[in-house]
């Protein structure tokens, strides 16, 4: 464990990187993999497979030739391919070196993502997914836990789909994230009331405290406008989708806990 971790001096920088792969990340993807798979030849085979490039037959020695070839390839590929390479390396590590080494790689990458202010993270069994600020992380994690504990599998699936949509690379599916996040709220509301009507029709029957009832109604209207009837002029921004996913998670958690079983 490093000095900063032992003494809890680490800070969580603001997220500033989403549609990019800085040089430091490109290096970390390879170096962290080498710490788990001490063979640049193996790493090169994974990198070449993902980038669809043939390995240089003139490079035989691990260091510096194959190492430098791998670093060159990762440094010059499209930003989103860097994340594809990281996912492929994680799968290779788990298949050849075992679960513990895969966890080591994922954790090392997550530490780098946080420290470098990069808005992505490895999630168990999901690859690299969207990482929001601390409140976003807490809200989504709490919603997943509560919905699972109360048996709301459909709502939990909708939240997973929303996060999956906002995590798409290189272009997030913003409208999908908006639609799925509000569908999660609708699922919970229907379950609470035993109704098959839309959220817009039943939100007044949920006995939500004011002004939360009006807020949920307006969120539903926003989702209907921007998630279902999208146009070039009405396409929401990624930060709008992040906010809606976060609020939807909080509302789902609130409704599920209020009705017991969590």
PDB file of C-alpha atoms in Angstrom, residues 40 59-72:
ATOM      1  CA  UNK A  40       4.582  -7.884 -23.265  1.00  0.00           C
ATOM      2  CA  UNK A  59      10.241  -7.379 -32.884  1.00  0.00           C
ATOM      3  CA  UNK A  60      11.370 -10.392 -30.884  1.00  0.00           C
ATOM      4  CA  UNK A  61      12.738  -9.130 -27.594  1.00  0.00           C
ATOM      5  CA  UNK A  62      10.321  -8.277 -24.801  1.00  0.00           C
ATOM      6  CA  UNK A  63      12.203  -5.133 -23.795  1.00  0.00           C
ATOM      7  CA  UNK A  64      12.469  -2.722 -25.400  1.00  0.00           C
ATOM      8  CA  UNK A  65      11.108  -3.865 -28.781  1.00  0.00           C
ATOM      9  CA  UNK A  66       7.733  -5.497 -28.041  1.00  0.00           C
ATOM     10  CA  UNK A  67       7.117  -3.149 -25.102  1.00  0.00           C
ATOM     11  CA  UNK A  68       7.709  -0.098 -27.271  1.00  0.00           C
ATOM     12  CA  UNK A  69       5.534  -1.523 -30.037  1.00  0.00           C
ATOM     13  CA  UNK A  70       2.638  -1.994 -27.625  1.00  0.00           C
ATOM     14  CA  UNK A  71       3.062   1.484 -26.179  1.00  0.00           C
ATOM     15  CA  UNK A  72       3.158   2.977 -29.659  1.00  0.00           C
TER      16      UNK A  72
END
